[in-house]
Amino acid sequence: MTEQTSGRRVVTNMALSLDGHYAGSDPQDMGWVMPYAITDIARDHLTSLWEPATTALLGRVNAEGFLGFWPTVIGMKGADPRDEAFAKWLVDTDKVVLSSTLGDARWERTTIVDKPTTEVIADLKATEGGDILVLSSASVIKALLADDKVDRLAITIFPVFLGSGPRLFDDGLPAGQWALVSQNAGEHGTLALVYDRVR
């Protein structure tokens, strides 16, 4: 793991359609993601993000989805080794779930926090550890972008138009420059992009 001279990085990961949406008109329907999420490029991209991370930060909805599904991949017959490795990391790593409605954590190594996102990030950055990885939790990522707290922005672009639905990048975000760290193209025209915030 690379030591960060400026402390822990906040790394966000999100899949977007080519027309800029992270979900369609029905946010619960993620079927559009599936053909692309199981490609080599998507799996390798996710691996490059979780390997240096020691904390996963999730919103409640994504926590319920991720933590309901990924542990079942461990030991699953025919599972891709990269998927199984991510599942093991997710189970074993420290998880922080932002929620005002959840009481006790029903997942191991999980803390439920009911505080503003930027306060939670400030608390986490004050501790020792690797990257803080925000896994596809749009509300969390949007709050961090609005407060200019994202250090590394990872995006997978899938070559589909959804036509409507919520967008990740709202008008009014703080102006700033980003440096391209890596770019990879893969199956079905999927692009994996990683940018670092220039400060």
PDB file of C-alpha atoms in Angstrom:
ATOM      1  CA  MET A   1       0.000   0.000   0.000  1.00  0.00           C
ATOM      2  CA  THR A   2       1.292   3.440  -0.941  1.00  0.00           C
ATOM      3  CA  GLU A   3       1.684   5.868   1.927  1.00  0.00           C
ATOM      4  CA  GLN A   4      -0.233   9.099   1.458  1.00  0.00           C
ATOM      5  CA  THR A   5       1.745  12.101   2.601  1.00  0.00           C
ATOM      6  CA  SER A   6      -1.418  14.184   2.920  1.00  0.00           C
ATOM      7  CA  GLY A   7      -3.366  11.577   4.895  1.00  0.00           C
ATOM      8  CA  ARG A   8      -6.136   9.281   3.799  1.00  0.00           C
ATOM      9  CA  ARG A   9      -7.681   9.729   0.362  1.00  0.00           C
ATOM     10  CA  VAL A  10     -11.413   9.874  -0.230  1.00  0.00           C
ATOM     11  CA  VAL A  11     -12.043   7.743  -3.319  1.00  0.00           C
ATOM     12  CA  THR A  12     -15.474   7.591  -4.931  1.00  0.00           C
ATOM     13  CA  ASN A  13     -16.644   4.990  -7.436  1.00  0.00           C
ATOM     14  CA  MET A  14     -19.711   5.233  -9.667  1.00  0.00           C
ATOM     15  CA  ALA A  15     -21.015   3.707 -12.890  1.00  0.00           C
ATOM     16  CA  LEU A  16     -22.592   6.157 -15.332  1.00  0.00           C
ATOM     17  CA  SER A  17     -24.457   5.843 -18.605  1.00  0.00           C
ATOM     18  CA  LEU A  18     -23.019   7.621 -21.625  1.00  0.00           C
ATOM     19  CA  ASP A  19     -25.672  10.330 -21.209  1.00  0.00           C
ATOM     20  CA  GLY A  20     -24.582  10.969 -17.615  1.00  0.00           C
ATOM     21  CA  HIS A  21     -27.114   9.103 -15.455  1.00  0.00           C
ATOM     22  CA  TYR A  22     -26.307   6.718 -12.597  1.00  0.00           C
ATOM     23  CA  ALA A  23     -29.827   5.274 -12.688  1.00  0.00           C
ATOM     24  CA  GLY A  24     -32.766   5.344 -15.046  1.00  0.00           C
ATOM     25  CA  SER A  25     -36.288   6.528 -14.374  1.00  0.00           C
ATOM     26  CA  ASP A  26     -36.703   3.581 -11.968  1.00  0.00           C
ATOM     27  CA  PRO A  27     -33.701   3.880  -9.597  1.00  0.00           C
ATOM     28  CA  GLN A  28     -34.299   0.327  -8.317  1.00  0.00           C
ATOM     29  CA  ASP A  29     -33.795  -1.165 -11.804  1.00  0.00           C
ATOM     30  CA  MET A  30     -30.065  -1.662 -12.232  1.00  0.00           C
ATOM     31  CA  GLY A  31     -30.437  -4.215 -15.027  1.00  0.00           C
ATOM     32  CA  TRP A  32     -28.718  -1.832 -17.442  1.00  0.00           C
ATOM     33  CA  VAL A  33     -25.500  -2.174 -15.409  1.00  0.00           C
ATOM     34  CA  MET A  34     -25.273  -5.965 -15.334  1.00  0.00           C
ATOM     35  CA  PRO A  35     -23.891  -6.730 -18.848  1.00  0.00           C
ATOM     36  CA  TYR A  36     -21.028  -4.314 -18.174  1.00  0.00           C
ATOM     37  CA  ALA A  37     -20.391  -4.923 -14.464  1.00  0.00           C
ATOM     38  CA  ILE A  38     -19.216  -8.474 -15.131  1.00  0.00           C
ATOM     39  CA  THR A  39     -16.592  -7.502 -17.710  1.00  0.00           C
ATOM     40  CA  ASP A  40     -12.862  -7.774 -17.111  1.00  0.00           C
ATOM     41  CA  ILE A  41     -12.435  -4.003 -17.259  1.00  0.00           C
ATOM     42  CA  ALA A  42     -15.100  -3.362 -14.609  1.00  0.00           C
ATOM     43  CA  ARG A  43     -13.729  -6.073 -12.324  1.00  0.00           C
ATOM     44  CA  ASP A  44     -10.123  -4.917 -12.710  1.00  0.00           C
ATOM     45  CA  HIS A  45     -11.189  -1.290 -12.148  1.00  0.00           C
ATOM     46  CA  LEU A  46     -12.963  -2.162  -8.883  1.00  0.00           C
ATOM     47  CA  THR A  47      -9.985  -4.268  -7.744  1.00  0.00           C
ATOM     48  CA  SER A  48      -7.627  -1.317  -8.267  1.00  0.00           C
ATOM     49  CA  LEU A  49      -9.878   0.776  -6.021  1.00  0.00           C
ATOM     50  CA  TRP A  50     -10.499  -1.565  -3.099  1.00  0.00           C
ATOM     51  CA  GLU A  51      -6.960  -2.949  -2.762  1.00  0.00           C
ATOM     52  CA  PRO A  52      -5.518   0.284  -1.221  1.00  0.00           C
ATOM     53  CA  ALA A  53      -8.695   0.975   0.809  1.00  0.00           C
ATOM     54  CA  THR A  54      -9.227   0.088   4.467  1.00  0.00           C
ATOM     55  CA  THR A  55     -12.664   1.653   4.966  1.00  0.00           C
ATOM     56  CA  ALA A  56     -15.859   1.357   2.932  1.00  0.00           C
ATOM     57  CA  LEU A  57     -18.321   4.242   3.203  1.00  0.00           C
ATOM     58  CA  LEU A  58     -21.890   3.610   2.091  1.00  0.00           C
ATOM     59  CA  GLY A  59     -25.312   5.153   2.242  1.00  0.00           C
ATOM     60  CA  ARG A  60     -28.097   3.042   3.738  1.00  0.00           C
ATOM     61  CA  VAL A  61     -29.660   1.919   0.440  1.00  0.00           C
ATOM     62  CA  ASN A  62     -26.345   0.808  -1.033  1.00  0.00           C
ATOM     63  CA  ALA A  63     -25.299  -0.822   2.223  1.00  0.00           C
ATOM     64  CA  GLU A  64     -28.416  -2.969   2.199  1.00  0.00           C
ATOM     65  CA  GLY A  65     -27.841  -3.903  -1.439  1.00  0.00           C
ATOM     66  CA  PHE A  66     -24.081  -4.478  -1.277  1.00  0.00           C
ATOM     67  CA  LEU A  67     -24.024  -6.209   2.096  1.00  0.00           C
ATOM     68  CA  GLY A  68     -27.052  -8.293   1.248  1.00  0.00           C
ATOM     69  CA  PHE A  69     -25.477  -9.608  -1.957  1.00  0.00           C
ATOM     70  CA  TRP A  70     -21.680  -9.628  -1.841  1.00  0.00           C
ATOM     71  CA  PRO A  71     -21.135 -11.956   1.140  1.00  0.00           C
ATOM     72  CA  THR A  72     -23.099 -14.626  -0.773  1.00  0.00           C
ATOM     73  CA  VAL A  73     -20.431 -14.570  -3.503  1.00  0.00           C
ATOM     74  CA  ILE A  74     -17.802 -16.014  -1.132  1.00  0.00           C
ATOM     75  CA  GLY A  75     -17.529 -19.688  -1.953  1.00  0.00           C
ATOM     76  CA  MET A  76     -20.108 -19.435  -4.750  1.00  0.00           C
ATOM     77  CA  LYS A  77     -19.532 -22.049  -7.437  1.00  0.00           C
ATOM     78  CA  GLY A  78     -18.102 -20.476 -10.578  1.00  0.00           C
ATOM     79  CA  ALA A  79     -17.567 -17.050  -8.992  1.00  0.00           C
ATOM     80  CA  ASP A  80     -14.912 -14.918 -10.651  1.00  0.00           C
ATOM     81  CA  PRO A  81     -11.885 -14.753  -8.304  1.00  0.00           C
ATOM     82  CA  ARG A  82     -11.946 -10.933  -8.477  1.00  0.00           C
ATOM     83  CA  ASP A  83     -15.577 -10.874  -7.358  1.00  0.00           C
ATOM     84  CA  GLU A  84     -14.807 -13.261  -4.508  1.00  0.00           C
ATOM     85  CA  ALA A  85     -11.776 -11.201  -3.461  1.00  0.00           C
ATOM     86  CA  PHE A  86     -13.885  -8.022  -3.384  1.00  0.00           C
ATOM     87  CA  ALA A  87     -16.590  -9.807  -1.393  1.00  0.00           C
ATOM     88  CA  LYS A  88     -14.030 -10.956   1.187  1.00  0.00           C
ATOM     89  CA  TRP A  89     -12.595  -7.452   1.418  1.00  0.00           C
ATOM     90  CA  LEU A  90     -16.061  -5.973   1.907  1.00  0.00           C
ATOM     91  CA  VAL A  91     -16.871  -8.429   4.705  1.00  0.00           C
ATOM     92  CA  ASP A  92     -13.500  -8.012   6.434  1.00  0.00           C
ATOM     93  CA  THR A  93     -12.963  -4.256   6.099  1.00  0.00           C
ATOM     94  CA  ASP A  94     -14.328  -1.529   8.364  1.00  0.00           C
ATOM     95  CA  LYS A  95     -17.619  -0.229   7.032  1.00  0.00           C
ATOM     96  CA  VAL A  96     -19.319   3.064   7.854  1.00  0.00           C
ATOM     97  CA  VAL A  97     -22.970   3.376   6.876  1.00  0.00           C
ATOM     98  CA  LEU A  98     -24.591   6.806   6.830  1.00  0.00           C
ATOM     99  CA  SER A  99     -28.190   6.545   7.974  1.00  0.00           C
ATOM    100  CA  SER A 100     -30.725   8.413  10.050  1.00  0.00           C
ATOM    101  CA  THR A 101     -33.101   5.424  10.141  1.00  0.00           C
ATOM    102  CA  LEU A 102     -30.949   2.362  10.864  1.00  0.00           C
ATOM    103  CA  GLY A 103     -30.419   1.471  14.507  1.00  0.00           C
ATOM    104  CA  ASP A 104     -27.961  -1.329  15.146  1.00  0.00           C
ATOM    105  CA  ALA A 105     -25.601  -2.531  12.462  1.00  0.00           C
ATOM    106  CA  ARG A 106     -26.588  -5.978  11.256  1.00  0.00           C
ATOM    107  CA  TRP A 107     -23.291  -6.508   9.459  1.00  0.00           C
ATOM    108  CA  GLU A 108     -19.903  -7.331  10.974  1.00  0.00           C
ATOM    109  CA  ARG A 109     -17.321  -4.549  11.332  1.00  0.00           C
ATOM    110  CA  THR A 110     -19.981  -1.920  10.582  1.00  0.00           C
ATOM    111  CA  THR A 111     -20.673   1.399  12.271  1.00  0.00           C
ATOM    112  CA  ILE A 112     -23.928   3.273  11.665  1.00  0.00           C
ATOM    113  CA  VAL A 113     -23.479   7.056  11.740  1.00  0.00           C
ATOM    114  CA  ASP A 114     -26.173   9.722  11.673  1.00  0.00           C
ATOM    115  CA  LYS A 115     -24.084  12.835  10.933  1.00  0.00           C
ATOM    116  CA  PRO A 116     -23.455  15.026   7.890  1.00  0.00           C
ATOM    117  CA  THR A 117     -21.260  13.300   5.305  1.00  0.00           C
ATOM    118  CA  THR A 118     -18.473  15.863   5.490  1.00  0.00           C
ATOM    119  CA  GLU A 119     -18.239  15.485   9.281  1.00  0.00           C
ATOM    120  CA  VAL A 120     -17.946  11.727   8.914  1.00  0.00           C
ATOM    121  CA  ILE A 121     -15.190  12.160   6.323  1.00  0.00           C
ATOM    122  CA  ALA A 122     -13.312  14.603   8.577  1.00  0.00           C
ATOM    123  CA  ASP A 123     -13.498  12.072  11.435  1.00  0.00           C
ATOM    124  CA  LEU A 124     -12.262   9.230   9.208  1.00  0.00           C
ATOM    125  CA  LYS A 125      -9.432  11.298   7.736  1.00  0.00           C
ATOM    126  CA  ALA A 126      -8.227  12.052  11.258  1.00  0.00           C
ATOM    127  CA  THR A 127      -7.586   8.323  11.795  1.00  0.00           C
ATOM    128  CA  GLU A 128      -4.848   6.061  10.463  1.00  0.00           C
ATOM    129  CA  GLY A 129      -5.531   3.836   7.490  1.00  0.00           C
ATOM    130  CA  GLY A 130      -5.688   3.502   3.736  1.00  0.00           C
ATOM    131  CA  ASP A 131      -8.154   4.943   1.295  1.00  0.00           C
ATOM    132  CA  ILE A 132     -11.769   5.615   2.254  1.00  0.00           C
ATOM    133  CA  LEU A 133     -13.762   4.063  -0.603  1.00  0.00           C
ATOM    134  CA  VAL A 134     -17.284   5.311  -1.302  1.00  0.00           C
ATOM    135  CA  LEU A 135     -19.008   2.517  -3.189  1.00  0.00           C
ATOM    136  CA  SER A 136     -21.632   3.739  -5.666  1.00  0.00           C
ATOM    137  CA  SER A 137     -23.608   5.653  -3.026  1.00  0.00           C
ATOM    138  CA  ALA A 138     -24.833   8.598  -5.079  1.00  0.00           C
ATOM    139  CA  SER A 139     -26.160  10.683  -2.170  1.00  0.00           C
ATOM    140  CA  VAL A 140     -22.839  10.353  -0.330  1.00  0.00           C
ATOM    141  CA  ILE A 141     -20.752  11.112  -3.424  1.00  0.00           C
ATOM    142  CA  LYS A 142     -22.914  14.121  -4.316  1.00  0.00           C
ATOM    143  CA  ALA A 143     -22.466  15.573  -0.822  1.00  0.00           C
ATOM    144  CA  LEU A 144     -18.698  15.058  -0.992  1.00  0.00           C
ATOM    145  CA  LEU A 145     -18.457  16.628  -4.461  1.00  0.00           C
ATOM    146  CA  ALA A 146     -20.524  19.621  -3.308  1.00  0.00           C
ATOM    147  CA  ASP A 147     -18.075  20.188  -0.420  1.00  0.00           C
ATOM    148  CA  ASP A 148     -14.996  19.471  -2.576  1.00  0.00           C
ATOM    149  CA  LYS A 149     -13.960  16.535  -0.370  1.00  0.00           C
ATOM    150  CA  VAL A 150     -13.269  13.955  -3.110  1.00  0.00           C
ATOM    151  CA  ASP A 151      -9.575  13.227  -3.678  1.00  0.00           C
ATOM    152  CA  ARG A 152      -9.972  10.530  -6.346  1.00  0.00           C
ATOM    153  CA  LEU A 153     -12.949  10.207  -8.673  1.00  0.00           C
ATOM    154  CA  ALA A 154     -13.372   6.811 -10.342  1.00  0.00           C
ATOM    155  CA  ILE A 155     -16.008   6.464 -13.025  1.00  0.00           C
ATOM    156  CA  THR A 156     -16.991   3.547 -15.208  1.00  0.00           C
ATOM    157  CA  ILE A 157     -18.884   4.698 -18.293  1.00  0.00           C
ATOM    158  CA  PHE A 158     -21.207   2.173 -19.889  1.00  0.00           C
ATOM    159  CA  PRO A 159     -22.140   2.815 -23.549  1.00  0.00           C
ATOM    160  CA  VAL A 160     -25.895   3.141 -23.125  1.00  0.00           C
ATOM    161  CA  PHE A 161     -28.286   6.084 -23.035  1.00  0.00           C
ATOM    162  CA  LEU A 162     -30.808   5.879 -20.201  1.00  0.00           C
ATOM    163  CA  GLY A 163     -32.688   8.910 -21.448  1.00  0.00           C
ATOM    164  CA  SER A 164     -33.701  10.087 -17.991  1.00  0.00           C
ATOM    165  CA  GLY A 165     -32.981   9.592 -14.320  1.00  0.00           C
ATOM    166  CA  PRO A 166     -30.760  11.170 -11.680  1.00  0.00           C
ATOM    167  CA  ARG A 167     -27.346  12.581 -12.550  1.00  0.00           C
ATOM    168  CA  LEU A 168     -24.179  12.487 -10.470  1.00  0.00           C
ATOM    169  CA  PHE A 169     -22.884  15.937 -11.400  1.00  0.00           C
ATOM    170  CA  ASP A 170     -25.350  18.649 -10.429  1.00  0.00           C
ATOM    171  CA  ASP A 171     -25.039  22.283 -11.423  1.00  0.00           C
ATOM    172  CA  GLY A 172     -23.319  24.443  -8.820  1.00  0.00           C
ATOM    173  CA  LEU A 173     -20.436  22.130  -7.926  1.00  0.00           C
ATOM    174  CA  PRO A 174     -17.246  23.938  -6.838  1.00  0.00           C
ATOM    175  CA  ALA A 175     -15.027  24.819  -9.788  1.00  0.00           C
ATOM    176  CA  GLY A 176     -11.832  22.797  -9.850  1.00  0.00           C
ATOM    177  CA  GLN A 177      -9.344  20.904 -11.957  1.00  0.00           C
ATOM    178  CA  TRP A 178      -8.876  17.141 -12.124  1.00  0.00           C
ATOM    179  CA  ALA A 179      -5.878  15.171 -13.415  1.00  0.00           C
ATOM    180  CA  LEU A 180      -6.412  11.950 -15.360  1.00  0.00           C
ATOM    181  CA  VAL A 181      -4.628   9.123 -13.521  1.00  0.00           C
ATOM    182  CA  SER A 182      -5.718   6.168 -15.633  1.00  0.00           C
ATOM    183  CA  GLN A 183      -7.945   5.351 -18.579  1.00  0.00           C
ATOM    184  CA  ASN A 184      -8.858   1.913 -19.820  1.00  0.00           C
ATOM    185  CA  ALA A 185     -11.248   0.746 -22.496  1.00  0.00           C
ATOM    186  CA  GLY A 186     -12.724  -2.731 -22.481  1.00  0.00           C
ATOM    187  CA  GLU A 187     -15.497  -5.022 -23.592  1.00  0.00           C
ATOM    188  CA  HIS A 188     -18.666  -3.498 -25.057  1.00  0.00           C
ATOM    189  CA  GLY A 189     -16.946  -0.107 -25.227  1.00  0.00           C
ATOM    190  CA  THR A 190     -16.828   0.287 -21.458  1.00  0.00           C
ATOM    191  CA  LEU A 191     -14.477   3.007 -20.185  1.00  0.00           C
ATOM    192  CA  ALA A 192     -12.833   3.015 -16.743  1.00  0.00           C
ATOM    193  CA  LEU A 193     -11.548   6.467 -15.798  1.00  0.00           C
ATOM    194  CA  VAL A 194      -9.764   7.653 -12.664  1.00  0.00           C
ATOM    195  CA  TYR A 195      -9.145  11.333 -11.869  1.00  0.00           C
ATOM    196  CA  ASP A 196      -7.315  12.936  -8.962  1.00  0.00           C
ATOM    197  CA  ARG A 197      -8.345  16.334  -7.622  1.00  0.00           C
ATOM    198  CA  VAL A 198      -5.704  18.984  -8.282  1.00  0.00           C
ATOM    199  CA  ARG A 199      -5.413  21.155  -5.158  1.00  0.00           C
TER     200      ARG A 199
END
